[in-house]
DNA sequence: CCTAAAAGTCCGATTATCGGTCAAATAAGC
DNA sequence: GCTTATTTGACCGATAATCGGACTTTTAGG
């Protein structure tokens, strides 16, 4: 997994720092578990214990994790970095205002998402989110990640990939089905992504979770490529499909256009 | 600065991974500047250009930063890590509810802060925050950092340090004065910290910013040591000092006690 | 067009990193 | 309470990953 990233790059670029990659990989294990021992982290990261112990020792010295006995946990050190992104990235900076506005106008939860570029293109990370009532079983926050192939935001982002990247991603198919409606084959997904690309928006209906209906549109950067996606999530029994395409879609498109403009700065 | 951290640790522990430390140090430069070139980052981090170029190359491969031409900027990769802390740390998880409640009851901005353990004990990071109207010139978010010696939250945290850590910190004195009232000498600070420790709360009045008055109390963990601080920030011309100690203080203490309990889990 | 600064490339030296091993400690199972 | 199974912590020689300076190319500025 880690080696793949390195090797894919025209075969082991000498500029690639394995130690740095490993250390960050170890940090990442805390996304799945709040407290970890050395061997647990080693198992999860798929690295030798000694290497993981070195990483955790270093991360502790630097103040990124804290040790209580032999168990490690995260320190707040990530928060300033997350804030740096939140205020430095034009889309993230203006995004909260925009999703709040959409939520207020339409009365449904609205989210701005981007690729979590750490995991190829398989995951999207929620950057900004405005909630109404909780409609999804898994709680979402800024920083939550969701699979890209089965969510409207994710599909919009996938539809903006170039052929090489898209093929690389689809090579991972088939994908697990969350519901009976989930598209899981590379063929079906590719067809859907093509349609999304031409029509300019994506709609998923109960593919990630039964009863969850969602529509998303792309947010483009100055070069015209898809930099983010903004979506509206509703309950199937509350909003009809044509409400999404007739009422929600124009609002989302306006919001996306507005965000697009701000990303030029 | 980086070497100090390493050497202070009983002279270059072989477990310390310099490459990992450097990579994280390079990441940190983005806290000061949203976009950076290699040489800018090298200058800020105080590292050779070639080393920084390797770090940025690696961080880009891993998806933590993105390159646009020769300038780099952060990707949303930090958000999942920040969220992992926010939901995994007991104080952070319950903190938002608590500061919101205090803000609602007292009508003033309330914040929960912890040491930013990356920079010795010189900075505190705001973990949770509930705002009223903007009363401070510099906007604060979750993830914002402020100097510990001149803020009420910071002083509470400092008052919980052991002698060794405190002496190490005070050795950096004198500290810059933000206003004419700022305590800047090690002597004065030490005296104030002792008083804070015995009385159980800290009050700063216009030391960080003129017209800003703030009171803070400690939040302790299971072992009884200070794990966080919670404070209320007011404008000098709106709230008298005795309102802070008579009305605000009990509320803060109740909130802190409540948080303390949740940290046991 | 010329100058200065930054970026990109390369490479030999060195040392930081590696990962397996072993003893000690801890936890689990009986 | 004893045995067994993991886990931790420390060690160390081998090796490859990292280092940083030097050079060339490119970009930016006057």
Coordinates of C-alpha atoms in Angstrom, one line a residue, chain B residues 4-241:
Chain B
X4 CA 17.4 21.2 20.4
X5 CA 14.4 18.9 20.8
X6 CA 16.5 16.0 19.7
X7 CA 19.6 16.8 21.8
X8 CA 17.7 17.7 24.9
X9 CA 16.5 14.1 25.0
X10 CA 19.5 12.7 26.7
X11 CA 21.7 13.3 23.8
X12 CA 20.5 12.0 20.4
X13 CA 18.4 9.0 21.1
X14 CA 18.8 6.5 18.3
X15 CA 15.1 6.1 18.1
X16 CA 14.6 9.6 17.0
X17 CA 13.8 9.8 13.3
X18 CA 15.2 13.0 12.0
X19 CA 13.6 12.7 8.6
X20 CA 10.1 12.4 10.1
X21 CA 10.8 15.4 12.3
X22 CA 11.9 17.4 9.3
X23 CA 9.0 16.5 7.2
X24 CA 6.6 17.5 9.9
X25 CA 8.5 20.7 10.4
X26 CA 8.1 21.5 6.8
X27 CA 4.4 20.8 7.0
X28 CA 4.3 23.3 9.9
X29 CA 5.6 26.1 7.8
X30 CA 2.2 26.2 6.1
X31 CA 0.7 27.4 9.4
X32 CA 2.4 30.7 8.7
X33 CA 1.9 31.0 5.0
X34 CA -0.8 29.4 2.8
X35 CA 1.4 28.9 -0.3
X36 CA 5.1 28.3 -0.3
X37 CA 7.9 27.6 -2.7
X38 CA 10.8 25.3 -1.9
X39 CA 13.2 28.1 -1.0
X40 CA 10.6 30.0 1.1
X41 CA 9.9 26.8 3.1
X42 CA 13.6 26.2 3.5
X43 CA 14.1 29.6 4.8
X44 CA 11.3 29.4 7.3
X45 CA 12.2 25.9 8.5
X46 CA 15.9 26.7 8.7
X47 CA 16.7 23.6 6.6
X48 CA 18.8 23.1 3.4
X49 CA 16.8 23.5 0.3
X50 CA 17.5 20.0 -1.0
X51 CA 16.1 18.5 2.2
X52 CA 13.0 20.6 2.0
X53 CA 12.5 19.8 -1.6
X54 CA 12.6 16.1 -0.7
X55 CA 10.1 16.6 2.1
X56 CA 7.7 18.5 -0.1
X57 CA 8.1 15.9 -2.9
X58 CA 7.2 13.2 -0.4
X59 CA 4.4 15.1 1.1
X60 CA 3.0 15.7 -2.3
X61 CA 3.2 12.0 -3.2
X62 CA 1.4 11.1 0.0
X63 CA -1.3 13.7 -0.7
X64 CA -0.7 16.1 2.2
X65 CA 0.3 19.0 -0.1
X66 CA -0.4 19.9 -3.7
X67 CA 1.9 21.6 -6.1
X68 CA 0.8 24.2 -8.5
X69 CA 3.8 24.9 -10.7
X70 CA 6.5 25.5 -8.1
X71 CA 4.3 26.6 -5.3
X72 CA 2.9 24.2 -2.7
X73 CA -0.2 24.4 -0.6
X74 CA -2.0 22.2 1.9
X75 CA -4.5 19.5 0.9
X76 CA -7.4 18.6 3.2
X77 CA -5.4 15.6 4.5
X78 CA -5.1 17.1 7.9
X79 CA -8.8 17.3 8.5
X80 CA -9.4 13.5 9.1
X81 CA -6.5 13.6 11.7
X82 CA -8.0 16.7 13.4
X83 CA -11.3 15.0 13.5
X84 CA -9.8 11.8 14.9
X85 CA -8.5 14.0 17.8
X86 CA -11.8 15.8 18.1
X87 CA -13.9 12.7 18.5
X88 CA -11.2 10.5 20.2
X89 CA -10.1 12.8 23.0
X90 CA -12.7 12.9 25.8
X91 CA -12.2 16.5 26.6
X92 CA -12.4 17.6 23.0
X93 CA -15.4 15.4 22.4
X94 CA -17.5 16.8 25.2
X95 CA -15.8 20.2 25.2
X96 CA -17.9 21.8 22.5
X97 CA -21.2 21.1 24.3
X98 CA -19.8 22.5 27.5
X99 CA -18.4 25.8 26.0
X100 CA -21.6 26.3 24.1
X101 CA -23.6 25.9 27.3
X102 CA -21.4 28.3 29.2
X103 CA -21.6 30.8 26.4
X104 CA -25.4 30.5 26.4
X105 CA -25.7 31.0 30.1
X106 CA -23.3 33.9 30.5
X107 CA -23.5 35.5 27.1
X108 CA -19.8 35.7 26.6
X109 CA -17.2 33.8 24.5
X110 CA -15.9 30.6 26.0
X111 CA -13.0 28.5 25.0
X112 CA -11.3 25.2 25.8
X113 CA -7.6 25.1 25.3
X114 CA -4.7 22.7 25.7
X115 CA -0.9 23.0 25.3
X116 CA 0.3 22.9 21.7
X117 CA 2.9 20.3 22.8
X118 CA 4.9 20.8 19.6
X119 CA 6.3 24.1 20.8
X120 CA 7.4 23.3 24.3
X121 CA 4.8 25.0 26.5
X122 CA 4.9 28.4 24.9
X123 CA 1.7 28.1 22.9
X124 CA -1.8 27.0 23.7
X125 CA -4.1 25.7 21.0
X126 CA -7.8 26.4 21.1
X127 CA -9.7 23.1 20.9
X128 CA -13.3 24.2 21.3
X129 CA -14.7 27.7 21.1
X130 CA -18.1 29.3 21.4
X131 CA -18.3 32.9 20.3
X132 CA -20.6 35.8 20.9
X133 CA -19.7 39.0 19.1
X134 CA -16.2 39.3 17.9
X135 CA -14.3 41.0 20.8
X136 CA -10.8 40.3 19.9
X137 CA -8.9 41.7 17.0
X138 CA -7.5 38.4 15.9
X139 CA -10.2 35.8 15.0
X140 CA -10.0 32.6 16.9
X141 CA -11.0 29.1 15.7
X142 CA -10.5 25.6 16.8
X143 CA -6.8 25.2 16.0
X144 CA -5.8 28.7 16.6
X145 CA -2.7 29.1 18.8
X146 CA -1.9 31.9 21.3
X147 CA 1.1 32.5 23.5
X148 CA 0.6 30.8 26.9
X149 CA 2.2 33.4 29.1
X150 CA -0.2 36.3 28.4
X151 CA -3.6 34.5 28.2
X152 CA -5.7 33.3 31.0
X153 CA -6.0 29.8 29.6
X154 CA -2.3 29.7 29.0
X155 CA -1.5 30.7 32.6
X156 CA -3.8 28.1 34.0
X157 CA -2.0 25.5 31.9
X158 CA 1.4 26.8 32.9
X159 CA 0.4 26.7 36.6
X160 CA 0.0 23.0 36.2
X161 CA 3.5 22.3 35.0
X162 CA 6.0 20.6 37.3
X163 CA 9.1 22.5 38.4
X164 CA 11.4 21.2 35.7
X165 CA 9.0 22.0 32.8
X166 CA 8.2 25.4 34.3
X167 CA 11.8 26.4 34.8
X168 CA 12.6 25.3 31.2
X169 CA 9.7 27.5 30.0
X170 CA 10.6 30.5 32.2
X171 CA 14.2 30.3 30.9
X172 CA 12.8 31.8 27.7
X173 CA 11.9 35.0 29.5
X174 CA 11.7 37.9 29.1
X175 CA 8.6 37.6 26.9
X176 CA 7.4 40.3 24.4
X177 CA 4.8 42.7 25.8
X178 CA 1.6 42.9 23.9
X179 CA 0.3 45.8 26.0
X180 CA 1.8 47.9 28.7
X181 CA 0.2 45.6 31.2
X182 CA 1.7 42.3 30.0
X183 CA 3.8 40.5 32.5
X184 CA 7.1 39.8 30.8
X185 CA 9.7 38.8 33.4
X186 CA 10.2 35.3 34.7
X187 CA 10.0 36.6 38.2
X188 CA 6.6 38.2 37.9
X189 CA 5.2 35.3 35.9
X190 CA 6.4 32.8 38.4
X191 CA 4.7 34.7 41.2
X192 CA 1.5 35.0 39.3
X193 CA 1.6 31.2 38.4
X194 CA 2.0 30.3 42.1
X195 CA -1.0 32.5 43.0
X196 CA -3.0 30.9 40.2
X197 CA -2.1 27.5 41.4
X198 CA -3.3 28.2 45.0
X199 CA -6.4 30.1 44.1
X200 CA -7.4 27.7 41.3
X201 CA -8.1 30.3 38.6
X202 CA -6.4 32.9 36.5
X203 CA -7.5 36.3 35.5
X204 CA -5.9 38.5 32.8
X205 CA -6.9 42.1 32.2
X206 CA -5.7 43.7 29.1
X207 CA -2.4 41.8 29.0
X208 CA -2.8 40.2 25.6
X209 CA -4.9 42.9 24.1
X210 CA -6.2 46.2 25.5
X211 CA -9.8 46.0 26.6
X212 CA -9.8 42.2 26.8
X213 CA -10.5 40.7 30.2
X214 CA -10.6 37.0 30.7
X215 CA -10.8 34.4 33.5
X216 CA -9.8 30.8 33.3
X217 CA -10.0 27.6 35.3
X218 CA -8.2 24.3 35.0
X219 CA -9.7 21.0 33.7
X220 CA -7.9 18.1 35.3
X221 CA -7.6 14.5 34.2
X222 CA -7.9 11.3 36.2
X223 CA -4.4 11.8 37.7
X224 CA -5.3 15.2 38.9
X225 CA -2.9 17.1 36.6
X226 CA -4.0 20.0 34.4
X227 CA -5.1 18.6 31.0
X228 CA -6.9 21.7 29.7
X229 CA -8.2 25.1 30.6
X230 CA -11.5 26.7 30.0
X231 CA -12.0 30.4 30.0
X232 CA -14.4 33.2 29.4
X233 CA -13.4 36.3 27.5
X234 CA -15.1 39.7 28.0
X235 CA -14.6 43.3 27.1
X236 CA -13.3 45.5 30.0
X237 CA -16.0 48.1 29.5
X238 CA -18.8 45.6 29.6
X239 CA -18.0 43.4 32.5
X240 CA -16.5 44.4 35.9
X241 CA -13.8 42.3 37.5

